[in-house]
Amino acid sequence: MERVIIHVDMDYFYAAIEEREDPSLKGKAVVVCMYSSRGEQGGAVSTSNYVAREIGIRSAMPCRQAKALNPDAVFLPVRKQFYEEVSDNVMEILRSNADSEEAFEKISIDEAFLEVTNSSCSDPGRAGEIGMRIKEEIRIREKITCSVGIGPNKLIAKMASSFQKPDGITIVRPEEVRDFLKPMPVKKLWGIGKVTEERLAEMGVRTIGDLEEHDIQELISVFGKNRGTWLKQAAAGRDETPVKERTATDQIGRMASLEHDTRDEGMIFSLLDELENDVMARARSRKVSFRSATVTVILSNFKMSTKSRTFSHPVSDMGSLHESAAEMMQQFLEETTLNFRRIGVRVGDLHEMTGQKSLFDF
Ligand code: DCP
Ligand code: MG
Ligand code: MG
């Protein structure tokens, strides 16, 4: 079965969150700055919204230069921890749309791959519907936009998501891969930086199409066996690398919708049990213990809240998870009178279990 991979990248992520938090920023140039120890004089632009980009303000530019370009732009300091929280919520949405918990790979604070080969029945068009649903879910719950790329592998999906930005969706079917890549300058190929771009230019290679037609032996003689072979493969749009969670230090989580919006404790706690069982089964198969547990609740007004508990040491038993999750859920019920729409459980701060006797054995 041909793989179908989705890549999602949030639009002007840090600045979009700041816009969401302060609606008076809408329409203004917004620049989020990472200030150095020298205060506002030093520092570089983390990101800027699209209004600011129109006047040439870019990531990594010195903030002073950005200020010179537009003294009226709104300059805000980075609030990394806050963005991480929004990122966690977004990642939870993405993860819950992947074929399985393992078919998900976060690659930065604002982007991830998810494999949907099974749920789309290997049909890129159906993956497009999943992509639209994801955009809608993120827009409603987090009030920010993202761009989605769909392709037969990670390379193509990643390049497709940046094809139409912001708020775009681009589907590249297997038979369209060549035409999609061919006219692009080589620097657009994911994995090619400035140095490679310059060396290729010296060889007369400007577009990905040029690269695809270039003699592989020459590429190998210039770039070495691995890199040369990779360049040739990538230019043809071939990429076999799997979508895979990178580290065991990440998280294992499950989310699901209640049958209908409700505050019925029987319904809520039985779904919670089901999710806990699922999370535990996954932790077991990955042979990991965990030090934190998190419960997420989405209310009927789409507002999402989370609560977390940290254990004094890594645990791996159902009892610990169940007890803490149930307690957090009880608190949620006490805090609001709204109905619950969707709930989730996850464990984090994972630790590999190295063969010693664990609580699973009891
Ligand atoms: N970032 C940063 N410094 C950089 C690049 C990025 O601090 N040099 C941060 C700020 C971005 C976030 O990472 O908001 C995500 O990076 P992206 O490259 O995805 O850029 P944006 O999401 O801001 O914009 P785009 O709409 O182009 O994806
Ligand atoms: Mg982005
Ligand atoms: Mg990104």
XYZ file of C-alpha atoms and ligand atoms in Angstrom:
392
model
C 0.000 0.000 0.000
C 1.383 3.428 -0.957
C 2.061 5.494 2.171
C 0.183 8.734 2.826
C 1.942 11.241 5.093
C 0.666 14.571 6.402
C 2.974 17.354 7.526
C 1.550 20.258 9.513
C 3.363 23.524 10.198
C 1.766 26.325 12.188
C 1.632 29.760 10.552
C 3.883 32.487 12.070
C 3.524 30.478 15.253
C 4.800 32.708 18.112
C 3.348 35.857 16.571
C 0.024 34.116 15.868
C -0.276 33.197 19.539
C 0.449 36.780 20.560
C -2.200 38.029 18.097
C -4.698 35.595 19.527
C -3.986 36.766 23.078
C -4.327 40.440 22.171
C -6.873 41.044 19.400
C -5.834 44.715 19.198
C -2.687 43.485 17.392
C -4.724 42.314 14.394
C -3.650 44.100 11.236
C -0.486 45.495 12.812
C 3.064 44.340 12.138
C 3.987 42.039 15.044
C 7.582 41.050 15.733
C 8.498 38.538 18.448
C 12.046 39.106 19.652
C 14.518 37.014 21.528
C 16.358 39.677 23.509
C 19.912 39.015 24.561
C 21.533 39.934 27.861
C 22.220 43.348 26.350
C 18.489 44.000 26.560
C 16.410 45.463 23.783
C 19.440 46.648 21.851
C 20.732 43.141 21.208
C 18.615 40.220 20.203
C 17.223 38.664 17.062
C 13.785 38.272 15.554
C 12.204 34.936 16.472
C 9.362 35.369 14.056
C 7.041 38.013 12.686
C 3.509 37.993 11.374
C 2.764 38.307 7.660
C 2.131 42.064 7.859
C 5.693 42.485 9.133
C 7.063 40.090 6.532
C 5.650 42.260 3.778
C 8.054 44.997 4.789
C 10.959 42.570 4.877
C 11.159 41.637 8.555
C 12.428 38.046 8.853
C 13.380 35.434 11.458
C 16.985 35.717 12.708
C 17.271 39.382 11.655
C 18.702 41.660 14.384
C 15.810 43.327 16.218
C 17.482 46.680 15.685
C 17.302 46.184 11.927
C 13.632 45.186 12.173
C 12.953 48.354 14.144
C 14.654 50.417 11.453
C 12.439 48.818 8.806
C 9.281 49.624 10.707
C 9.464 51.716 13.895
C 5.684 51.338 14.326
C 5.730 47.560 14.457
C 4.774 45.996 17.788
C 7.830 44.336 19.369
C 7.150 41.621 21.930
C 9.517 39.426 23.945
C 9.472 35.652 23.434
C 7.298 33.749 25.926
C 8.672 30.298 25.212
C 6.959 28.368 27.977
C 3.568 29.681 26.986
C 4.168 28.741 23.332
C 5.220 25.262 24.481
C 1.836 24.826 26.126
C 0.000 25.821 22.975
C 2.306 23.497 21.062
C 1.389 20.608 23.373
C -2.296 21.179 22.681
C -1.718 21.314 18.945
C 0.438 18.179 19.031
C -2.302 16.356 20.920
C -4.746 17.196 18.129
C -2.281 16.047 15.467
C -1.385 12.866 17.292
C -5.031 11.940 17.699
C -5.448 12.131 13.916
C -2.563 9.772 13.118
C -3.056 6.095 12.284
C -1.655 5.189 15.682
C 0.194 6.682 18.594
C 3.480 5.589 17.027
C 2.643 6.996 13.587
C 3.384 10.510 14.787
C 6.594 12.525 14.794
C 6.972 16.006 16.210
C 9.937 17.684 14.542
C 9.847 21.132 16.121
C 7.714 23.281 18.392
C 5.311 24.007 15.538
C 5.453 21.060 13.151
C 4.897 17.339 12.970
C 4.400 14.414 10.626
C 1.534 11.985 10.932
C 0.974 8.895 8.887
C -2.598 8.354 7.693
C -2.061 5.477 5.260
C -4.670 3.309 6.973
C -7.283 5.885 7.894
C -7.177 7.346 4.369
C -7.172 3.879 2.747
C -4.031 5.078 0.951
C -6.094 7.727 -0.846
C -4.517 11.244 -0.877
C -7.949 12.785 -1.435
C -9.264 11.277 1.779
C -6.080 12.405 3.522
C -7.052 15.883 2.301
C -10.305 15.575 4.242
C -8.342 14.595 7.339
C -6.103 17.611 6.711
C -9.110 19.925 6.538
C -10.494 18.454 9.718
C -7.185 19.053 11.484
C -7.112 22.684 10.332
C -10.660 23.156 11.575
C -9.935 21.533 14.928
C -6.866 23.707 15.499
C -8.703 26.836 14.383
C -11.636 26.229 16.715
C -9.688 25.062 19.721
C -6.517 27.117 19.525
C -7.683 29.997 17.317
C -4.605 29.881 15.086
C -3.988 28.623 11.572
C -1.618 26.105 10.055
C -0.532 24.857 6.661
C -0.861 21.231 5.655
C 1.108 19.183 3.155
C 0.199 15.695 1.983
C 2.490 13.369 0.086
C 3.687 9.775 -0.346
C 6.611 10.352 2.049
C 7.961 12.806 4.624
C 10.106 14.754 2.177
C 7.192 15.537 -0.129
C 4.736 16.193 2.713
C 7.159 18.642 4.313
C 7.736 20.517 1.066
C 4.016 20.517 0.296
C 3.120 22.212 3.593
C 5.301 25.213 2.779
C 3.960 25.419 -0.784
C 0.886 27.426 0.207
C 1.302 29.496 3.322
C -0.441 30.722 5.401
C -3.573 28.624 5.975
C -2.970 26.419 2.947
C -3.337 22.772 2.101
C -1.375 21.111 -0.694
C -1.833 17.538 -1.854
C 0.902 15.974 -3.971
C -0.134 12.598 -5.410
C 2.565 10.044 -6.232
C 2.191 10.673 -9.968
C 2.567 14.442 -9.400
C 5.797 14.314 -7.409
C 8.136 14.913 -10.352
C 6.245 17.934 -11.699
C 5.920 19.347 -8.199
C 9.673 19.275 -7.578
C 11.093 19.908 -11.026
C 10.846 23.721 -11.319
C 11.835 24.512 -7.720
C 15.272 25.958 -6.961
C 17.479 23.355 -5.238
C 17.506 25.285 -1.975
C 13.847 24.354 -1.532
C 14.735 20.685 -1.284
C 14.355 19.805 2.382
C 17.865 19.093 3.636
C 19.781 21.384 1.308
C 21.477 24.363 2.936
C 23.479 27.305 1.685
C 26.745 25.391 1.253
C 25.246 22.633 -0.882
C 23.259 25.174 -2.856
C 26.436 27.077 -3.739
C 28.386 23.975 -4.696
C 25.534 22.796 -6.890
C 25.356 26.216 -8.534
C 29.042 25.882 -9.437
C 28.148 22.618 -11.164
C 25.373 24.339 -13.087
C 22.618 22.717 -11.033
C 19.922 25.257 -10.213
C 16.575 23.486 -10.059
C 15.576 20.223 -8.452
C 14.893 19.017 -11.998
C 18.531 19.750 -12.925
C 19.659 17.798 -9.872
C 17.475 14.830 -10.705
C 19.029 14.594 -14.175
C 22.573 15.116 -12.978
C 25.124 12.326 -13.236
C 25.132 10.438 -9.941
C 28.846 9.620 -10.178
C 29.682 13.291 -10.315
C 27.434 14.005 -7.342
C 29.167 11.232 -5.406
C 32.610 12.521 -6.343
C 31.754 15.996 -5.078
C 29.590 15.199 -2.046
C 30.691 11.701 -1.052
C 28.765 8.449 -1.345
C 26.024 9.009 1.232
C 25.267 12.620 0.521
C 25.597 12.216 -3.250
C 23.206 9.278 -3.319
C 20.791 11.085 -1.063
C 20.762 14.192 -3.288
C 19.885 12.104 -6.340
C 17.128 10.198 -4.496
C 15.651 13.288 -2.884
C 15.575 15.181 -6.184
C 13.452 12.348 -7.553
C 11.149 12.720 -4.548
C 12.110 9.399 -3.011
C 12.263 9.070 0.759
C 11.689 5.882 2.707
C 12.285 7.162 6.238
C 9.466 6.133 8.549
C 7.274 8.435 10.615
C 8.427 7.609 14.074
C 8.417 9.157 17.496
C 11.993 10.263 18.031
C 12.723 9.730 21.677
C 11.305 7.815 24.560
C 11.504 11.039 26.545
C 8.377 12.264 24.842
C 4.846 11.283 25.763
C 2.214 8.648 25.305
C -1.348 9.871 25.152
C -4.854 9.170 23.919
C -7.819 11.438 23.374
C -11.364 10.624 22.445
C -14.743 12.294 22.106
C -17.618 11.422 24.376
C -20.615 10.041 22.550
C -22.275 13.390 23.084
C -21.422 16.431 25.210
C -22.114 15.437 28.776
C -21.348 15.815 32.487
C -22.483 12.292 33.246
C -19.789 10.892 35.531
C -20.481 7.310 34.512
C -19.830 8.117 30.858
C -16.843 10.325 31.544
C -15.078 7.946 33.910
C -15.680 4.883 31.794
C -14.121 6.615 28.778
C -11.282 7.789 31.011
C -10.682 4.162 32.091
C -10.584 3.075 28.485
C -8.038 5.741 27.605
C -5.897 4.886 30.641
C -5.867 1.215 29.602
C -4.762 2.178 26.142
C -1.996 4.424 27.395
C -0.788 1.708 29.781
C -0.766 -0.906 27.019
C 1.410 1.403 24.957
C 3.754 2.186 27.806
C 4.113 -1.549 28.374
C 4.857 -2.360 24.788
C 7.450 0.410 24.689
C 8.850 -0.766 28.030
C 8.806 2.672 29.581
C 7.862 4.065 32.959
C 6.667 7.647 33.428
C 6.988 10.474 35.901
C 4.044 12.614 34.938
C 0.392 12.166 34.099
C -1.797 14.723 32.351
C -5.529 14.889 31.830
C -6.991 17.101 29.123
C -10.596 18.174 28.842
C -12.309 19.939 25.985
C -15.567 21.540 27.015
C -18.688 22.102 24.962
C -17.448 25.629 24.174
C -14.267 24.050 22.697
C -12.091 25.432 25.467
C -9.274 23.088 26.346
C -7.769 22.747 29.817
C -5.113 20.461 31.150
C -3.960 19.348 34.582
C -0.769 17.478 35.347
C 0.703 15.523 38.230
C 4.341 14.668 38.718
C 5.312 11.552 40.661
C 8.290 11.508 43.023
C 9.845 8.720 40.940
C 9.061 6.987 37.637
C 6.068 4.655 37.928
C 4.727 2.025 35.583
C 1.579 0.714 37.212
C -2.046 1.189 36.333
C -2.901 2.141 39.915
C -0.765 5.277 39.942
C -2.096 6.467 36.612
C -5.696 5.687 37.459
C -5.604 7.344 40.836
C -4.060 10.582 39.613
C -6.154 10.780 36.432
C -9.396 10.216 38.314
C -8.473 12.880 40.837
C -7.720 15.417 38.113
C -10.968 14.586 36.334
C -12.904 15.053 39.558
C -11.377 18.504 39.894
C -12.403 19.407 36.360
C -15.974 18.408 37.151
C -15.954 20.637 40.198
C -14.528 23.605 38.346
C -17.086 23.953 35.578
C -20.749 23.516 34.931
C -20.269 23.051 31.192
C -20.590 19.733 29.398
C -17.500 17.770 28.434
C -16.883 17.158 24.771
C -13.570 15.361 24.550
C -11.126 14.031 27.102
C -7.556 12.799 26.996
C -4.927 11.158 29.165
C -1.212 11.128 28.656
C 1.916 10.160 30.493
C 5.196 11.957 30.059
C 8.798 12.189 31.193
C 9.270 8.626 30.015
C 12.076 6.402 31.223
C 13.298 3.242 29.527
C 12.885 0.228 31.767
C 16.107 -1.696 31.713
C 14.995 -5.189 32.490
C 14.819 -4.829 36.259
C 11.727 -6.036 38.005
C 8.991 -3.518 37.548
C 5.606 -2.927 39.008
C 4.140 -4.556 35.892
C 5.211 -7.842 37.376
C 2.706 -7.520 40.190
N 11.782 30.399 15.512
C 12.809 31.093 16.157
N 13.935 31.457 15.464
C 14.074 31.167 14.144
C 13.047 30.442 13.482
C 11.910 30.081 14.191
O 12.696 31.377 17.353
N 15.179 31.548 13.485
C 10.548 30.050 16.261
C 9.513 31.113 16.055
C 8.529 30.519 15.105
C 8.633 29.048 15.405
O 9.984 28.829 15.811
O 7.218 31.029 15.299
C 8.284 28.164 14.217
O 9.183 28.374 13.155
P 8.738 28.380 11.645
O 9.960 28.271 10.833
O 7.693 27.353 11.414
O 8.160 29.846 11.398
P 6.732 30.454 11.724
O 5.778 29.431 12.232
O 6.922 31.630 12.610
O 6.257 31.013 10.315
P 5.695 30.199 9.043
O 4.303 30.688 8.845
O 6.585 30.573 7.920
O 5.780 28.735 9.380
Mg 5.597 27.613 11.220
Mg 8.051 25.242 11.591
